[in-house]
PDB file of C-alpha atoms in Angstrom:
ATOM      1  CA  UNK A   1     103.009  77.817  91.506  1.00  0.00           C
ATOM      2  CA  UNK A   2     104.489  76.881  94.892  1.00  0.00           C
ATOM      3  CA  UNK A   3     104.544  73.163  95.596  1.00  0.00           C
ATOM      4  CA  UNK A   4     102.858  72.042  98.797  1.00  0.00           C
ATOM      5  CA  UNK A   5     105.301  70.185 101.036  1.00  0.00           C
ATOM      6  CA  UNK A   6     104.888  66.429 101.238  1.00  0.00           C
ATOM      7  CA  UNK A   7     105.797  66.337 104.907  1.00  0.00           C
ATOM      8  CA  UNK A   8     105.380  68.760 107.776  1.00  0.00           C
ATOM      9  CA  UNK A   9     107.710  68.926 110.784  1.00  0.00           C
ATOM     10  CA  UNK A  10     105.782  68.569 114.047  1.00  0.00           C
ATOM     11  CA  UNK A  11     108.588  68.733 116.570  1.00  0.00           C
ATOM     12  CA  UNK A  12     111.874  67.446 117.848  1.00  0.00           C
ATOM     13  CA  UNK A  13     112.416  64.610 120.294  1.00  0.00           C
ATOM     14  CA  UNK A  14     114.364  65.570 123.382  1.00  0.00           C
ATOM     15  CA  UNK A  15     115.971  63.914 126.352  1.00  0.00           C
ATOM     16  CA  UNK A  16     114.505  60.891 128.138  1.00  0.00           C
ATOM     17  CA  UNK A  17     111.803  61.501 130.725  1.00  0.00           C
ATOM     18  CA  UNK A  18     112.039  58.903 133.476  1.00  0.00           C
ATOM     19  CA  UNK A  19     113.222  55.328 133.020  1.00  0.00           C
ATOM     20  CA  UNK A  20     110.304  53.743 131.111  1.00  0.00           C
ATOM     21  CA  UNK A  21     110.953  55.085 127.620  1.00  0.00           C
ATOM     22  CA  UNK A  22     109.161  58.423 127.786  1.00  0.00           C
ATOM     23  CA  UNK A  23     110.751  61.360 125.945  1.00  0.00           C
ATOM     24  CA  UNK A  24     110.527  65.124 126.162  1.00  0.00           C
ATOM     25  CA  UNK A  25     109.049  66.613 123.000  1.00  0.00           C
ATOM     26  CA  UNK A  26     109.741  70.081 121.644  1.00  0.00           C
ATOM     27  CA  UNK A  27     106.467  70.624 119.830  1.00  0.00           C
ATOM     28  CA  UNK A  28     106.175  72.990 116.865  1.00  0.00           C
ATOM     29  CA  UNK A  29     102.380  73.017 117.182  1.00  0.00           C
ATOM     30  CA  UNK A  30     100.298  75.664 118.903  1.00  0.00           C
ATOM     31  CA  UNK A  31      99.188  74.727 121.485  1.00  0.00           C
ATOM     32  CA  UNK A  32     102.127  72.350 122.127  1.00  0.00           C
ATOM     33  CA  UNK A  33      99.959  69.394 123.173  1.00  0.00           C
ATOM     34  CA  UNK A  34      98.297  69.430 119.737  1.00  0.00           C
ATOM     35  CA  UNK A  35     101.264  67.335 118.575  1.00  0.00           C
ATOM     36  CA  UNK A  36      99.609  64.467 120.470  1.00  0.00           C
ATOM     37  CA  UNK A  37      96.694  64.496 117.997  1.00  0.00           C
ATOM     38  CA  UNK A  38      98.877  62.738 115.412  1.00  0.00           C
ATOM     39  CA  UNK A  39      99.321  58.996 116.082  1.00  0.00           C
ATOM     40  CA  UNK A  40     102.204  58.307 113.671  1.00  0.00           C
ATOM     41  CA  UNK A  41     105.502  60.188 113.833  1.00  0.00           C
ATOM     42  CA  UNK A  42     108.001  59.762 110.991  1.00  0.00           C
ATOM     43  CA  UNK A  43     111.731  60.346 111.415  1.00  0.00           C
ATOM     44  CA  UNK A  44     115.057  59.380 109.912  1.00  0.00           C
ATOM     45  CA  UNK A  45     116.404  56.139 111.343  1.00  0.00           C
ATOM     46  CA  UNK A  46     120.051  56.082 112.487  1.00  0.00           C
ATOM     47  CA  UNK A  47     121.013  54.307 109.239  1.00  0.00           C
ATOM     48  CA  UNK A  48     119.390  57.066 107.185  1.00  0.00           C
ATOM     49  CA  UNK A  49     116.168  55.319 106.201  1.00  0.00           C
ATOM     50  CA  UNK A  50     112.675  56.283 107.307  1.00  0.00           C
ATOM     51  CA  UNK A  51     111.270  55.108 110.621  1.00  0.00           C
ATOM     52  CA  UNK A  52     107.687  55.434 111.845  1.00  0.00           C
ATOM     53  CA  UNK A  53     106.870  55.447 115.537  1.00  0.00           C
ATOM     54  CA  UNK A  54     103.359  55.112 116.926  1.00  0.00           C
ATOM     55  CA  UNK A  55     102.369  57.430 119.745  1.00  0.00           C
ATOM     56  CA  UNK A  56     101.124  55.343 122.683  1.00  0.00           C
ATOM     57  CA  UNK A  57     100.368  58.184 125.074  1.00  0.00           C
ATOM     58  CA  UNK A  58     101.441  61.686 125.916  1.00  0.00           C
ATOM     59  CA  UNK A  59     100.637  64.659 128.062  1.00  0.00           C
ATOM     60  CA  UNK A  60     101.482  68.235 128.826  1.00  0.00           C
ATOM     61  CA  UNK A  61     104.408  68.516 131.258  1.00  0.00           C
ATOM     62  CA  UNK A  62     105.313  71.995 132.502  1.00  0.00           C
ATOM     63  CA  UNK A  63     105.728  74.205 129.441  1.00  0.00           C
ATOM     64  CA  UNK A  64     106.333  71.228 127.176  1.00  0.00           C
ATOM     65  CA  UNK A  65     105.078  67.788 126.272  1.00  0.00           C
ATOM     66  CA  UNK A  66     106.232  64.271 127.122  1.00  0.00           C
ATOM     67  CA  UNK A  67     105.339  61.170 125.134  1.00  0.00           C
ATOM     68  CA  UNK A  68     105.670  57.409 125.137  1.00  0.00           C
ATOM     69  CA  UNK A  69     106.250  55.792 121.750  1.00  0.00           C
ATOM     70  CA  UNK A  70     105.642  52.182 120.751  1.00  0.00           C
ATOM     71  CA  UNK A  71     108.819  50.095 120.967  1.00  0.00           C
ATOM     72  CA  UNK A  72     110.670  52.614 123.136  1.00  0.00           C
ATOM     73  CA  UNK A  73     110.723  50.708 126.414  1.00  0.00           C
ATOM     74  CA  UNK A  74     113.546  52.193 128.491  1.00  0.00           C
ATOM     75  CA  UNK A  75     115.696  55.255 129.099  1.00  0.00           C
ATOM     76  CA  UNK A  76     118.465  54.061 126.758  1.00  0.00           C
ATOM     77  CA  UNK A  77     116.059  53.597 123.838  1.00  0.00           C
ATOM     78  CA  UNK A  78     114.578  57.042 124.517  1.00  0.00           C
ATOM     79  CA  UNK A  79     118.068  58.586 124.613  1.00  0.00           C
ATOM     80  CA  UNK A  80     118.803  57.239 121.105  1.00  0.00           C
ATOM     81  CA  UNK A  81     115.904  59.361 119.789  1.00  0.00           C
ATOM     82  CA  UNK A  82     117.166  62.646 121.243  1.00  0.00           C
ATOM     83  CA  UNK A  83     117.615  65.608 118.886  1.00  0.00           C
ATOM     84  CA  UNK A  84     115.732  63.936 116.045  1.00  0.00           C
ATOM     85  CA  UNK A  85     113.072  65.949 114.244  1.00  0.00           C
ATOM     86  CA  UNK A  86     109.836  64.160 113.388  1.00  0.00           C
ATOM     87  CA  UNK A  87     107.114  64.898 110.884  1.00  0.00           C
ATOM     88  CA  UNK A  88     103.805  63.765 109.453  1.00  0.00           C
ATOM     89  CA  UNK A  89     102.746  63.476 105.853  1.00  0.00           C
ATOM     90  CA  UNK A  90     100.933  66.624 104.664  1.00  0.00           C
ATOM     91  CA  UNK A  91      97.966  64.451 103.706  1.00  0.00           C
ATOM     92  CA  UNK A  92      97.549  63.458 107.389  1.00  0.00           C
ATOM     93  CA  UNK A  93      96.726  67.034 108.414  1.00  0.00           C
ATOM     94  CA  UNK A  94      93.051  67.912 108.851  1.00  0.00           C
ATOM     95  CA  UNK A  95      91.355  70.068 106.235  1.00  0.00           C
ATOM     96  CA  UNK A  96      90.829  73.572 107.603  1.00  0.00           C
ATOM     97  CA  UNK A  97      87.705  75.680 107.191  1.00  0.00           C
ATOM     98  CA  UNK A  98      87.738  78.461 104.582  1.00  0.00           C
ATOM     99  CA  UNK A  99      89.857  81.431 105.623  1.00  0.00           C
ATOM    100  CA  UNK A 100      92.224  79.363 107.760  1.00  0.00           C
ATOM    101  CA  UNK A 101      95.611  78.035 106.701  1.00  0.00           C
ATOM    102  CA  UNK A 102      98.670  76.239 107.924  1.00  0.00           C
ATOM    103  CA  UNK A 103     101.898  78.215 108.068  1.00  0.00           C
ATOM    104  CA  UNK A 104     103.615  75.563 105.995  1.00  0.00           C
ATOM    105  CA  UNK A 105     101.190  76.333 103.154  1.00  0.00           C
ATOM    106  CA  UNK A 106     102.479  79.921 103.028  1.00  0.00           C
ATOM    107  CA  UNK A 107     106.194  79.103 102.916  1.00  0.00           C
ATOM    108  CA  UNK A 108     107.594  79.656  99.437  1.00  0.00           C
ATOM    109  CA  UNK A 109     104.671  81.775  98.223  1.00  0.00           C
ATOM    110  CA  UNK A 110     105.203  85.239  96.773  1.00  0.00           C
ATOM    111  CA  UNK A 111     103.894  87.942  99.105  1.00  0.00           C
ATOM    112  CA  UNK A 112     102.164  90.833  97.328  1.00  0.00           C
ATOM    113  CA  UNK A 113     100.618  93.840  99.071  1.00  0.00           C
ATOM    114  CA  UNK A 114      97.220  95.379  98.302  1.00  0.00           C
ATOM    115  CA  UNK A 115      98.813  97.877  95.913  1.00  0.00           C
ATOM    116  CA  UNK A 116     100.287  95.031  93.841  1.00  0.00           C
ATOM    117  CA  UNK A 117     103.880  95.489  94.992  1.00  0.00           C
ATOM    118  CA  UNK A 118     105.836  92.241  95.310  1.00  0.00           C
ATOM    119  CA  UNK A 119     107.435  92.127  98.751  1.00  0.00           C
ATOM    120  CA  UNK A 120     109.296  88.860  98.232  1.00  0.00           C
ATOM    121  CA  UNK A 121     108.996  85.186  99.124  1.00  0.00           C
ATOM    122  CA  UNK A 122     107.607  83.885 102.421  1.00  0.00           C
ATOM    123  CA  UNK A 123     110.747  82.376 103.925  1.00  0.00           C
ATOM    124  CA  UNK A 124     109.859  81.276 107.454  1.00  0.00           C
ATOM    125  CA  UNK A 125     108.002  82.162 110.638  1.00  0.00           C
ATOM    126  CA  UNK A 126     109.204  83.379 114.014  1.00  0.00           C
ATOM    127  CA  UNK A 127     107.180  82.920 117.182  1.00  0.00           C
ATOM    128  CA  UNK A 128     107.604  86.348 118.762  1.00  0.00           C
ATOM    129  CA  UNK A 129     106.236  87.062 122.259  1.00  0.00           C
ATOM    130  CA  UNK A 130     103.303  89.189 121.074  1.00  0.00           C
ATOM    131  CA  UNK A 131     102.323  87.149 117.997  1.00  0.00           C
ATOM    132  CA  UNK A 132     103.871  85.006 115.262  1.00  0.00           C
ATOM    133  CA  UNK A 133     105.752  86.837 112.520  1.00  0.00           C
ATOM    134  CA  UNK A 134     105.915  85.912 108.826  1.00  0.00           C
ATOM    135  CA  UNK A 135     109.371  86.679 107.412  1.00  0.00           C
ATOM    136  CA  UNK A 136     109.285  87.718 103.748  1.00  0.00           C
ATOM    137  CA  UNK A 137     112.584  87.964 101.870  1.00  0.00           C
ATOM    138  CA  UNK A 138     112.903  90.033  98.695  1.00  0.00           C
ATOM    139  CA  UNK A 139     114.810  93.229  97.923  1.00  0.00           C
ATOM    140  CA  UNK A 140     114.476  93.795 101.658  1.00  0.00           C
ATOM    141  CA  UNK A 141     113.495  91.566 104.546  1.00  0.00           C
ATOM    142  CA  UNK A 142     110.010  92.247 105.894  1.00  0.00           C
ATOM    143  CA  UNK A 143     108.774  90.967 109.246  1.00  0.00           C
ATOM    144  CA  UNK A 144     104.970  90.873 109.037  1.00  0.00           C
ATOM    145  CA  UNK A 145     103.091  90.195 112.295  1.00  0.00           C
ATOM    146  CA  UNK A 146     100.394  87.565 111.823  1.00  0.00           C
ATOM    147  CA  UNK A 147      97.515  89.650 113.111  1.00  0.00           C
ATOM    148  CA  UNK A 148      93.877  89.563 111.994  1.00  0.00           C
ATOM    149  CA  UNK A 149      93.484  91.280 108.628  1.00  0.00           C
ATOM    150  CA  UNK A 150      97.091  90.845 107.464  1.00  0.00           C
ATOM    151  CA  UNK A 151      96.408  88.012 105.036  1.00  0.00           C
ATOM    152  CA  UNK A 152      93.698  89.086 102.629  1.00  0.00           C
ATOM    153  CA  UNK A 153      93.880  86.303 100.051  1.00  0.00           C
ATOM    154  CA  UNK A 154      95.741  83.034  99.694  1.00  0.00           C
ATOM    155  CA  UNK A 155      96.139  81.709  96.151  1.00  0.00           C
ATOM    156  CA  UNK A 156      98.253  78.565  96.285  1.00  0.00           C
ATOM    157  CA  UNK A 157      97.562  77.733  92.640  1.00  0.00           C
ATOM    158  CA  UNK A 158      99.169  81.019  91.558  1.00  0.00           C
ATOM    159  CA  UNK A 159     101.749  80.769  94.328  1.00  0.00           C
ATOM    160  CA  UNK A 160     100.959  84.037  96.056  1.00  0.00           C
ATOM    161  CA  UNK A 161      99.550  85.510  99.215  1.00  0.00           C
ATOM    162  CA  UNK A 162      97.993  88.993  99.268  1.00  0.00           C
ATOM    163  CA  UNK A 163      98.817  90.938 102.432  1.00  0.00           C
ATOM    164  CA  UNK A 164      97.739  94.283 103.870  1.00  0.00           C
ATOM    165  CA  UNK A 165     101.231  95.662 104.472  1.00  0.00           C
ATOM    166  CA  UNK A 166     103.061  98.909 103.750  1.00  0.00           C
ATOM    167  CA  UNK A 167     106.570  97.915 102.600  1.00  0.00           C
ATOM    168  CA  UNK A 168     107.959 101.201 103.938  1.00  0.00           C
ATOM    169  CA  UNK A 169     106.831 100.379 107.480  1.00  0.00           C
TER     170      UNK A 169
END
C-alpha cells in the first residue's frame, strides 16, 4: 500500500515584490491563485527547523501570484524567503467528491492498465501545454496524458491506479 504524504508542496517563494514585504509566488496549484486558499504556509527556517507563515493577503499578478505574509514587513525580509518551497499538511486539504483526486495521491502508486499489465510506478507529473501528463516509470517510461477516461479506478489501499492505456502506444 502506498503511504499518503504528510505534507503537500504548494509552491515556491520568489523575489520581493515592492518594498512592503510582498513576495512573488510560484504556485503549484491550478489555477495559480488557488494557493491563496490556504492560510498557513509551512517551510524550513534558515536554521533547518520548521517555520509557519500566515498569509495576510494575496492576489493574481500577471501570470503569477503575489502575497503578503505575517511578519514579513519589508523588502529585505521578503528577500530572505526567496527560493524556499512551502507546503501544507495533507490533512489541511479539502476532501474531494467521489471520482476526483489530488495528483499527490497518485504518486507512488502502481499503474495497471485495463488488461492487468503493470506499467510501473507513478513517479511525477509534467504540466504540458495541452494537458498535464502522468509519468509512470517501470520497464519503460510511459507518459500518460491526464485526459477524461484515463483513470478508471483509484485504489489507494491496494496502492494502485487502473488506467485505460496501451503500453505499446
